[in-house]
mmCIF file of C-alpha atoms in Angstrom:
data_model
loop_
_atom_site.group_PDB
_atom_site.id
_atom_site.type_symbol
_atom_site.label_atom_id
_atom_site.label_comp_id
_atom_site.label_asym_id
_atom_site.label_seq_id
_atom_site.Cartn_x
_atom_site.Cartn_y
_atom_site.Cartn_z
ATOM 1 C CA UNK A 26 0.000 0.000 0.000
ATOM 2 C CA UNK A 27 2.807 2.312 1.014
ATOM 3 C CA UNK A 28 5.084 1.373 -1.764
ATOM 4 C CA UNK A 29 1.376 2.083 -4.079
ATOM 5 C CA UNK A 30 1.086 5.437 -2.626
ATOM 6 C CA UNK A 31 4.820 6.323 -3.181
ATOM 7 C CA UNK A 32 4.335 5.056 -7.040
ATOM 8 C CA UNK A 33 1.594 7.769 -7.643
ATOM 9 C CA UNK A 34 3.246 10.723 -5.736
ATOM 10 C CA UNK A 35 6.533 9.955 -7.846
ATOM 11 C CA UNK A 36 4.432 10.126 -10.943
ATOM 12 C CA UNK A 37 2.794 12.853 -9.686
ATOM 13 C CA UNK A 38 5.743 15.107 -8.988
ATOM 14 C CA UNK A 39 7.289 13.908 -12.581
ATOM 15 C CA UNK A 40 4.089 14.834 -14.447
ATOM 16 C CA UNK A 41 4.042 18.382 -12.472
ATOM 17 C CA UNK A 42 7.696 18.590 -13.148
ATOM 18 C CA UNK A 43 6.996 18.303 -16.962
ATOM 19 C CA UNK A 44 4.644 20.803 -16.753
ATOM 20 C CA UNK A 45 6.485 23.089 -15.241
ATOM 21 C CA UNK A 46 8.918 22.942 -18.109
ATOM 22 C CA UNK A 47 6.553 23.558 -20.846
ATOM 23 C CA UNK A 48 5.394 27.249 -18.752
ATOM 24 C CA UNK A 49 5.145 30.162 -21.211
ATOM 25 C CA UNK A 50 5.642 28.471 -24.456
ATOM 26 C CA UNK A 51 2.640 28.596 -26.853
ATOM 27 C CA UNK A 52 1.739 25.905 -29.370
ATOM 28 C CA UNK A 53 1.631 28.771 -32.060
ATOM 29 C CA UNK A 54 5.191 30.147 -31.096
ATOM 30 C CA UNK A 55 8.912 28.928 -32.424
ATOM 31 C CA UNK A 56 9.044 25.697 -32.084
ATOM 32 C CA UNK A 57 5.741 25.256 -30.166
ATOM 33 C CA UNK A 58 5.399 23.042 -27.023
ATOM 34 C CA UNK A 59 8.830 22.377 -27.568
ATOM 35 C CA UNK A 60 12.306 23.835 -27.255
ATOM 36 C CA UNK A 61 14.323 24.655 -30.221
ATOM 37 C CA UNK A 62 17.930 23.690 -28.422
ATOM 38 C CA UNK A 63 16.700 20.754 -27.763
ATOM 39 C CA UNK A 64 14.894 19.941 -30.853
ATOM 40 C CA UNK A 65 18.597 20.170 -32.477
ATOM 41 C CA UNK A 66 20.618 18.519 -29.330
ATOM 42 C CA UNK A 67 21.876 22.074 -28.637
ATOM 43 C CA UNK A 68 23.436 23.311 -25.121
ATOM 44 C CA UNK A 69 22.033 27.055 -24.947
ATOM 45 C CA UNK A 70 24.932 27.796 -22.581
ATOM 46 C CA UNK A 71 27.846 26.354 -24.794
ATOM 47 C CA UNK A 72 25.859 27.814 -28.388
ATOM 48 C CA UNK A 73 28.212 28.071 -31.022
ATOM 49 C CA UNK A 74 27.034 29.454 -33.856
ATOM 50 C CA UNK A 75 29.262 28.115 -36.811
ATOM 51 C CA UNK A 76 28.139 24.634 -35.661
ATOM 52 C CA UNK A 77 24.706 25.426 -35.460
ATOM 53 C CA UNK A 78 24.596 24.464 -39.687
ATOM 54 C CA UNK A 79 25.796 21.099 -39.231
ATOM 55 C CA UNK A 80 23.963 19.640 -36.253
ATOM 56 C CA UNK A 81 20.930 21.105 -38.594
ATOM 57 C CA UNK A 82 22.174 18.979 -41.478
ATOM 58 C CA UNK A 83 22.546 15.893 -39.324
ATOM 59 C CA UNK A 84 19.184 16.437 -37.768
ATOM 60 C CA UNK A 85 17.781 16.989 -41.027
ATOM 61 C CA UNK A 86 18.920 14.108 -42.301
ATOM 62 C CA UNK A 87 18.193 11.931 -39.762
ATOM 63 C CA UNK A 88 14.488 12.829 -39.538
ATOM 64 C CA UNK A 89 14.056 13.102 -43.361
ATOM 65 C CA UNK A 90 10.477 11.887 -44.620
ATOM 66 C CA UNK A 91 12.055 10.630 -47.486
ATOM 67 C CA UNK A 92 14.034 8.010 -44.560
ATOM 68 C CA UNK A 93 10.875 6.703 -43.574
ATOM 69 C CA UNK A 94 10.367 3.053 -45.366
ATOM 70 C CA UNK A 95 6.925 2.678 -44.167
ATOM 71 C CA UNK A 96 2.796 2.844 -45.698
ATOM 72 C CA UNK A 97 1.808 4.278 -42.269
ATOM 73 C CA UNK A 98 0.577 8.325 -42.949
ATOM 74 C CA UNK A 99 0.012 8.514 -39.036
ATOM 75 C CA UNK A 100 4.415 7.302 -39.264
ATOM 76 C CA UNK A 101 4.455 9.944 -42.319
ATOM 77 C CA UNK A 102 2.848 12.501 -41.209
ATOM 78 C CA UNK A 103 4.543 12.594 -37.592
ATOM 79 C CA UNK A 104 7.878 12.225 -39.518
ATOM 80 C CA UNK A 105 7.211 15.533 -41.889
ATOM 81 C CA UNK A 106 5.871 17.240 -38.595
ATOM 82 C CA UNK A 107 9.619 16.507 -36.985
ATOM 83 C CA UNK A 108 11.157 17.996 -40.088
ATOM 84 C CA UNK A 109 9.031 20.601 -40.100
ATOM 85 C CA UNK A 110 10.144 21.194 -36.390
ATOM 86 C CA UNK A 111 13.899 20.949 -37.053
ATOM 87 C CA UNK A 112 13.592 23.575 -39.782
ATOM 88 C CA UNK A 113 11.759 26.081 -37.458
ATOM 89 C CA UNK A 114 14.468 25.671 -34.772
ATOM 90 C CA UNK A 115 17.155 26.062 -37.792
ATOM 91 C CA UNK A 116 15.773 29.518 -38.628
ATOM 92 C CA UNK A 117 14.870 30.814 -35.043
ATOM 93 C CA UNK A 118 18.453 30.007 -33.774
ATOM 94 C CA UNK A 119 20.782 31.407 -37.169
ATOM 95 C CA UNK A 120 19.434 34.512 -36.848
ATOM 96 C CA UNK A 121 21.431 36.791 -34.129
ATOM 97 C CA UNK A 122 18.156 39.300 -33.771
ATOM 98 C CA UNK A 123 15.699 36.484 -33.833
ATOM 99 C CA UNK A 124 17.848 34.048 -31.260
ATOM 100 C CA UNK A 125 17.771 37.312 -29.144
ATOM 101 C CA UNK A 126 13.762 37.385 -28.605
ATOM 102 C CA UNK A 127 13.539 33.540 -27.925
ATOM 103 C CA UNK A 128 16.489 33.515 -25.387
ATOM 104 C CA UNK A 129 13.877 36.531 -23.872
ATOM 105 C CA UNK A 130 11.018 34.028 -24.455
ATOM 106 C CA UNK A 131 12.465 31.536 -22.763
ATOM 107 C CA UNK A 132 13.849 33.454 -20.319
ATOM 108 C CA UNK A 133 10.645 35.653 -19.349
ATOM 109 C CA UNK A 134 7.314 33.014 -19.896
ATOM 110 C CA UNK A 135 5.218 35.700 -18.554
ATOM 111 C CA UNK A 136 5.542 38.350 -20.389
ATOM 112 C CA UNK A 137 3.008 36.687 -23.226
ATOM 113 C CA UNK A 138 1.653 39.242 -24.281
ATOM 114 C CA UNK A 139 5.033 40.990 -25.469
ATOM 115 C CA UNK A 140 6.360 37.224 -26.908
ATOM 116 C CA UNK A 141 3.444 37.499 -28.915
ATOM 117 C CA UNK A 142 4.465 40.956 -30.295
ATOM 118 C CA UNK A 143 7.994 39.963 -30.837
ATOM 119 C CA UNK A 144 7.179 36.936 -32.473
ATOM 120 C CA UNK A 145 4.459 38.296 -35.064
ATOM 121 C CA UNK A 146 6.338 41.486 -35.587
ATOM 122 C CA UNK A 147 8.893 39.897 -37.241
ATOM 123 C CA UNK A 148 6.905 37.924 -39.041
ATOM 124 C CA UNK A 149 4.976 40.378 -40.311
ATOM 125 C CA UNK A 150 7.747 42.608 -41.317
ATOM 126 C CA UNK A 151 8.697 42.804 -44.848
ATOM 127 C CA UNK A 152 11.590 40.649 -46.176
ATOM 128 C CA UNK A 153 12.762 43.427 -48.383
ATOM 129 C CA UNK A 154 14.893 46.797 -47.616
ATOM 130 C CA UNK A 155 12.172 49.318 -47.037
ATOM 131 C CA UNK A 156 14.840 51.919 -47.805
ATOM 132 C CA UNK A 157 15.517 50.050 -51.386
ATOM 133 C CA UNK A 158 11.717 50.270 -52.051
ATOM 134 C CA UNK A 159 11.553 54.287 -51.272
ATOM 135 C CA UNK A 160 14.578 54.665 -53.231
ATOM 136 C CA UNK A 161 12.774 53.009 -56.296
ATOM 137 C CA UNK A 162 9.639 54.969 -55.691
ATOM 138 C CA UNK A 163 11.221 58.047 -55.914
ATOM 139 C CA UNK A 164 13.173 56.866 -58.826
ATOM 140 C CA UNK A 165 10.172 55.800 -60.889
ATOM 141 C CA UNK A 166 8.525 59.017 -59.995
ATOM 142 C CA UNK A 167 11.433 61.068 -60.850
ATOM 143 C CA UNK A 168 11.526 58.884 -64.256
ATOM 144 C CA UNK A 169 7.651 59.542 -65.180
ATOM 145 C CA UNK A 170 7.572 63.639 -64.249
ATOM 146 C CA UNK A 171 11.044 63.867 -66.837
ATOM 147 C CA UNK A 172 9.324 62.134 -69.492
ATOM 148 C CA UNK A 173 6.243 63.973 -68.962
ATOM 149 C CA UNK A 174 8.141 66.838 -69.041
ATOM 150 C CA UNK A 175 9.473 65.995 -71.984
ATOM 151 C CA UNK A 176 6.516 65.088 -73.763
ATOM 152 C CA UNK A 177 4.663 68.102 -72.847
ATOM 153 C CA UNK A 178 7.008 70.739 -74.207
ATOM 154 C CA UNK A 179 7.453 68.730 -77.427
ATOM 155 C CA UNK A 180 3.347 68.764 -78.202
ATOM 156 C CA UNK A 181 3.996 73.101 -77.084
ATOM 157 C CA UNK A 182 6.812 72.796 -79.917
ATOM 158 C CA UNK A 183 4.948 71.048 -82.284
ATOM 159 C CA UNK A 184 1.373 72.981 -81.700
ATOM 160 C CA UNK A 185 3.611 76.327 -81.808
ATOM 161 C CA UNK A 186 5.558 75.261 -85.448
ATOM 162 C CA UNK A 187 1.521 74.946 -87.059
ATOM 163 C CA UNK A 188 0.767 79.035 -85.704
ATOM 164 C CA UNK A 189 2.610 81.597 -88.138
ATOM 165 C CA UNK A 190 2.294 84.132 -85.074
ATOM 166 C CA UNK A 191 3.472 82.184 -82.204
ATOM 167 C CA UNK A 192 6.790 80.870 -84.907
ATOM 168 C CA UNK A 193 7.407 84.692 -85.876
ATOM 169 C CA UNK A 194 7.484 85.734 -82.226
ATOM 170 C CA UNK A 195 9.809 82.966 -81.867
ATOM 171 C CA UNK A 196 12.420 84.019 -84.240
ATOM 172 C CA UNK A 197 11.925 87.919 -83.807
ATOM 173 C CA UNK A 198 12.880 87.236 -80.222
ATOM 174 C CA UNK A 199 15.878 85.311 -81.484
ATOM 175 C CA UNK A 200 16.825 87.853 -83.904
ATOM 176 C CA UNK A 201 16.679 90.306 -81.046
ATOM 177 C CA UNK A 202 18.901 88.385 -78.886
ATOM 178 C CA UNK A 203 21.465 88.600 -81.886
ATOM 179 C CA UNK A 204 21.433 84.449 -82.342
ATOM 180 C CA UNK A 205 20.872 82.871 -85.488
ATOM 181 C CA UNK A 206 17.692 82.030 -86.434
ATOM 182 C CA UNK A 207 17.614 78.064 -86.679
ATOM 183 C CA UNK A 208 15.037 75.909 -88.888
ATOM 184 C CA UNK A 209 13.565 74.862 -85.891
ATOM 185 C CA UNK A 210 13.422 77.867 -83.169
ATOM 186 C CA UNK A 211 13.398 77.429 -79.531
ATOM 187 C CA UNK A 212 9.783 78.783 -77.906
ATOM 188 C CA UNK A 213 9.820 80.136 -74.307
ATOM 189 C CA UNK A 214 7.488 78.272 -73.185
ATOM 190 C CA UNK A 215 6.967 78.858 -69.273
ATOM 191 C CA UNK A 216 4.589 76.784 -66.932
ATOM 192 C CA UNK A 217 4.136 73.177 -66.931
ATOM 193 C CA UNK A 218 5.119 73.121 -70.917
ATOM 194 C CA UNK A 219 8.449 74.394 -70.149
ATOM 195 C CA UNK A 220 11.096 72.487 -71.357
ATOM 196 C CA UNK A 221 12.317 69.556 -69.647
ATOM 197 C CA UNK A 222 14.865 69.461 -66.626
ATOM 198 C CA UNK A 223 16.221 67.095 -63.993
ATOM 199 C CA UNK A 224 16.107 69.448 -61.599
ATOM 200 C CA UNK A 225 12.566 69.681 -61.690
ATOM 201 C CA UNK A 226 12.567 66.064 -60.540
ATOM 202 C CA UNK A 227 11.664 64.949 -57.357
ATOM 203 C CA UNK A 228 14.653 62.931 -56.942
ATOM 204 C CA UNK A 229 17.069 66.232 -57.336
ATOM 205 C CA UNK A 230 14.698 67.740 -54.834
ATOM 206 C CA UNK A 231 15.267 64.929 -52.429
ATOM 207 C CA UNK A 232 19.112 65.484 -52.892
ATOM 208 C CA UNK A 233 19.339 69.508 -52.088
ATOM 209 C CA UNK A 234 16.358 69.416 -49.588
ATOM 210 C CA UNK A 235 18.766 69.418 -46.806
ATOM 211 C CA UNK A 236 20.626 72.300 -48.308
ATOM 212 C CA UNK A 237 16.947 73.901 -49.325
ATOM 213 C CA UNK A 238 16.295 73.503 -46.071
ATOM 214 C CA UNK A 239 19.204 74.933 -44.318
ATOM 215 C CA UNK A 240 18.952 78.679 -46.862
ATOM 216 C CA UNK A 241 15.505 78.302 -45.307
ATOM 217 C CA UNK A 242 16.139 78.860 -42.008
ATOM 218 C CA UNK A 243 19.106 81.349 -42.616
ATOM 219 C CA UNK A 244 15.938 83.641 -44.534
ATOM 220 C CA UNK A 245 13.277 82.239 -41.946
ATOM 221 C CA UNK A 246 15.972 84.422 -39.459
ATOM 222 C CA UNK A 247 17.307 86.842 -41.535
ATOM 223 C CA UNK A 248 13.194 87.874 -42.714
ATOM 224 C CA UNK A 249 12.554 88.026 -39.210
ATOM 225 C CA UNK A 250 14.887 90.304 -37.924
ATOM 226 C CA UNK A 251 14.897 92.924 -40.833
ATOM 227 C CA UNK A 252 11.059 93.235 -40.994
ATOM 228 C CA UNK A 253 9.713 92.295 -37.628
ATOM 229 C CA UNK A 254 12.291 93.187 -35.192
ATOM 230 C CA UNK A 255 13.570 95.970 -37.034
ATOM 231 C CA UNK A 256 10.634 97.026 -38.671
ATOM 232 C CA UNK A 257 12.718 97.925 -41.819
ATOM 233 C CA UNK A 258 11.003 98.430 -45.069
ATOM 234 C CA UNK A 259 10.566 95.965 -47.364
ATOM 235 C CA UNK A 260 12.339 95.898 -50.411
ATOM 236 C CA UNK A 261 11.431 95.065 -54.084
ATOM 237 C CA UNK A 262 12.245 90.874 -53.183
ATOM 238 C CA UNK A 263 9.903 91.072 -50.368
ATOM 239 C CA UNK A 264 7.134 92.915 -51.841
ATOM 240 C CA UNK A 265 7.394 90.296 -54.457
ATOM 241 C CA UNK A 266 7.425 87.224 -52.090
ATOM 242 C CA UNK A 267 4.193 89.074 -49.774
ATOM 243 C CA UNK A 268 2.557 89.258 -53.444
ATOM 244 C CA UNK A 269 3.027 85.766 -54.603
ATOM 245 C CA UNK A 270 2.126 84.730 -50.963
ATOM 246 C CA UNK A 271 -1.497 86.310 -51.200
ATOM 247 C CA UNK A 272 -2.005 84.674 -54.334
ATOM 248 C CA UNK A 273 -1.006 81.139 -53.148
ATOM 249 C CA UNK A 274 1.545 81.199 -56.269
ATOM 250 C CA UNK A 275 4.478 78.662 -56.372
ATOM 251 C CA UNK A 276 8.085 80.429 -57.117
ATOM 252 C CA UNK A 277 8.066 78.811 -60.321
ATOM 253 C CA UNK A 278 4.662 79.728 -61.336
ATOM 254 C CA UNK A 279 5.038 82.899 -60.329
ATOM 255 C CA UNK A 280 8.304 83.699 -62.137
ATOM 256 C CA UNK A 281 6.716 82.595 -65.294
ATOM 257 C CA UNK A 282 4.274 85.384 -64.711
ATOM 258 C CA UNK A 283 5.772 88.472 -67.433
ATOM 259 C CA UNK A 284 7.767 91.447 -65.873
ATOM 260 C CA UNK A 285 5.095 94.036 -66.660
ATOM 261 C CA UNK A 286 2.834 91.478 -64.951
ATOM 262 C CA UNK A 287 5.170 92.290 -61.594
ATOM 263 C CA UNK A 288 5.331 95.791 -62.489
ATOM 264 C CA UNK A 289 1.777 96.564 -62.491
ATOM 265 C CA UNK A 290 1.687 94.182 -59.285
ATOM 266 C CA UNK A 291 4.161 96.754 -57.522
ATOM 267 C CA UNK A 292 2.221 99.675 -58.496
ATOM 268 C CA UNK A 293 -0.875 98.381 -57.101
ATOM 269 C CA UNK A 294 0.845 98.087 -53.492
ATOM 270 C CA UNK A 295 -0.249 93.809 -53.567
ATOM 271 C CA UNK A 296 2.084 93.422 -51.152
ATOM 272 C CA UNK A 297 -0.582 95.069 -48.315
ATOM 273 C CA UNK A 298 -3.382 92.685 -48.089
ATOM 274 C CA UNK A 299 -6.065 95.084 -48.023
ATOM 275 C CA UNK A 300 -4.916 96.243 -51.038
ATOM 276 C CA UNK A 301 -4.595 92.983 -52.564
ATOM 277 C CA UNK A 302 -8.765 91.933 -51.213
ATOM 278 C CA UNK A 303 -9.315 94.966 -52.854
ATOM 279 C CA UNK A 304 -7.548 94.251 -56.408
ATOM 280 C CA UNK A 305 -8.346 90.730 -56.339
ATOM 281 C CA UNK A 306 -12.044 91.280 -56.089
ATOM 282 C CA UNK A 307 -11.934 93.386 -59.340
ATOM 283 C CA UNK A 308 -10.806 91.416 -61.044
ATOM 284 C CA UNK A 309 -12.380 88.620 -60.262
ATOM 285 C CA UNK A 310 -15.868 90.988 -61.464
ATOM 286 C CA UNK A 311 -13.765 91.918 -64.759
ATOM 287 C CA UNK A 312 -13.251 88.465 -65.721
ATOM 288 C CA UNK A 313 -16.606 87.462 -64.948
ATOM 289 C CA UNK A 314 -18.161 90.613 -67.200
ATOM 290 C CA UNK A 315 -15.327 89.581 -70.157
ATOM 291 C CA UNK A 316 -16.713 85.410 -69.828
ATOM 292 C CA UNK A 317 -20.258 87.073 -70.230
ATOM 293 C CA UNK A 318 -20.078 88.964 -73.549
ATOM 294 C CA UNK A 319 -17.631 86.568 -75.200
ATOM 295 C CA UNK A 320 -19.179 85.104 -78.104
ATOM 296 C CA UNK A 321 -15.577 82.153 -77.569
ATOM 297 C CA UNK A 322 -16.250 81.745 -74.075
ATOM 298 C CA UNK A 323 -19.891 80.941 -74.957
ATOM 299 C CA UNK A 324 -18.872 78.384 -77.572
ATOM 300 C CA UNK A 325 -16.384 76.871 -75.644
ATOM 301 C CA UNK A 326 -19.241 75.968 -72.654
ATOM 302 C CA UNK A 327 -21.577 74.307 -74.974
ATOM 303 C CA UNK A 328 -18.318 72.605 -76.747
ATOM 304 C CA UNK A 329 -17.250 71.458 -73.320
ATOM 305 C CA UNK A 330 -20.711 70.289 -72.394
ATOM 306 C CA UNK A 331 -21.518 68.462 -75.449
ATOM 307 C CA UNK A 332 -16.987 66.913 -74.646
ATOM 308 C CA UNK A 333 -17.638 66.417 -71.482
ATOM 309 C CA UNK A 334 -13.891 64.696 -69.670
ATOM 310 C CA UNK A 335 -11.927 65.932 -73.214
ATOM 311 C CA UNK A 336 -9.788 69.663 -72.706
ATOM 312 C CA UNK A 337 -9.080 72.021 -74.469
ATOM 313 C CA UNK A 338 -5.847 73.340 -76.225
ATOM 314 C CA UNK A 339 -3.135 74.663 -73.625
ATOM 315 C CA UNK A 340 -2.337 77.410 -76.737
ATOM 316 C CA UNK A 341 -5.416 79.761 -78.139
ATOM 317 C CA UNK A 342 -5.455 82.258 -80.412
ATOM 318 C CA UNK A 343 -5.996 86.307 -79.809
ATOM 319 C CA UNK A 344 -9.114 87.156 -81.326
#
């Protein structure tokens, strides 16, 4: 009876013991129920990792479905599930980062919740260099705006070479300039039909933004102490800039805007807000009386409503 009792108490403690082993590992985790050092006959404390590839090979091999001679799939299928477990603790245990978080696994079984974040984490992350795939988006989009670029200003040029007006203006400004006048003259076209450029790209932009950034702040400071510290007046350059601030103009847009265009900007005093509400709403009542006795502004809304998604030509005629 006593030697009975002692039986189930010893099977007791070994079952408990067993148990205890298994504490904090998850059947969905590394090598499951099971732990990958010992799954390839490793010591954790003597670890060497340039043997790591051959006890793999051996265990591999060993376990191999291919070694199993027999018609049993219960045999089969609990040999390919030992493979299966071999490979896991081959690729949790090669990998410096990944050994890292299951040595913390192992080492901290309560922390679940964070084991589970480590463990999907990395799963989840993509295999490939995130910086390789911004690099080849900016690339590609630096590829498409050149070539649109490029494509743009040659349907200008070749809309421009059918108008006798827009081809003289071309060669009387060439003339003017004392070049000679070539069979094919060079339009200055301005906007977004000007000719092409890589530094319109957005990958030159990414390269001097730090630089673009740094003239930035020297004006940022510079701006700040001449006309709000000091109180200076501002110059012709600032007027400018206040202008093409109100009117939510880009430098580049703005500078394709003609000189008399600034001019008669200056002499309107744009630069003062008021002044600008002021100019902008006359205009605005202009345009709208010019749209509503133009016999071509008439034509081109019922054109545009009978086309409706189609444009019209970026180049028009004067009356």
């Amino acid at each position: 009876m006593l030697s009975q009792t002692i039986l189930t108490l010893f099977l007791g403690l070994a079952y408990l013991s067993q148990q205890v082993e298994s504490v904090g590992f998850a059947e969905e985790l590394y090598c499951g129920l099971e732990n990958c050092y010992d799954v390839l006959e490793i010591d954790r404390g003597e670890f060497d990792k340039q043997k790591l590839s051959k006890l793999y090979r051996t265990a591999a091999k060993k376990h191999h479905p291919d070694r199993v001679r027999t018609s049993d799939p219960e045999v089969k299928a609990e040999a390919e599930k030992k493979f299966r477990l071999i490979a896991t603790a081959y690729e949790t245990l090669k990998d410096d980062e990944v050994r890292e978080e299951y040595n913390y696994y192992l080492d901290h079984p309560e922390e679940r919740f964070y084991n589970y974040y480590q463990y999907y984490r990395r799963r989840a992350a993509p295999k490939v260099d995130l910086r390789l795939v911004i690099l080849g988006t900016i690339a590609a989009i630096s590829v498409f705006q050149y070539w649109s670029a490029k494509s743009k200003y040659a349907e200008a040029l070749s809309y421009a070479l059918t108008v006798g007006k827009f081809r003289n203006q071309a060669i009387a400004e060439g003339v003017q300039r004392g070049k000679k006048v070539a069979s094919t003259p060079k339009f200055p076209f301005r906007g977004g039909y000007k000719r092409e450029s890589i530094y319109d790209t957005l990958i030159w932009q990414c390269i001097v933004l730090p630089l673009n950034t740094y003239h930035y702040i020297i004006w940022y400071i510079k701006w700040t102490m001449k006309y709000t510290v000091r109180r200076e007046e501002y110059d012709e350059e600032a007027k400018l800039y206040l202008i093409r601030k109100h009117m939510g103009m880009g430098e580049n847009q703005f500078n394709c805007l003609s000189d008399a265009e600034h001019y008669e900007f200056l002499d309107e005093e744009l630069w003062v807000k008021a002044n600008y509400d002021e100019w902008k709403k006359l205009k605005d009542q202009e345009e709208r009386e010019k749209l509503a006795k133009s016999g071509k502004y008439k034509r081109y809304k019922r054109w545009l409503k009978n086309n409706e998604g189609s444009t019209i030509s970026f180049l028009d005629e004067e009356d």
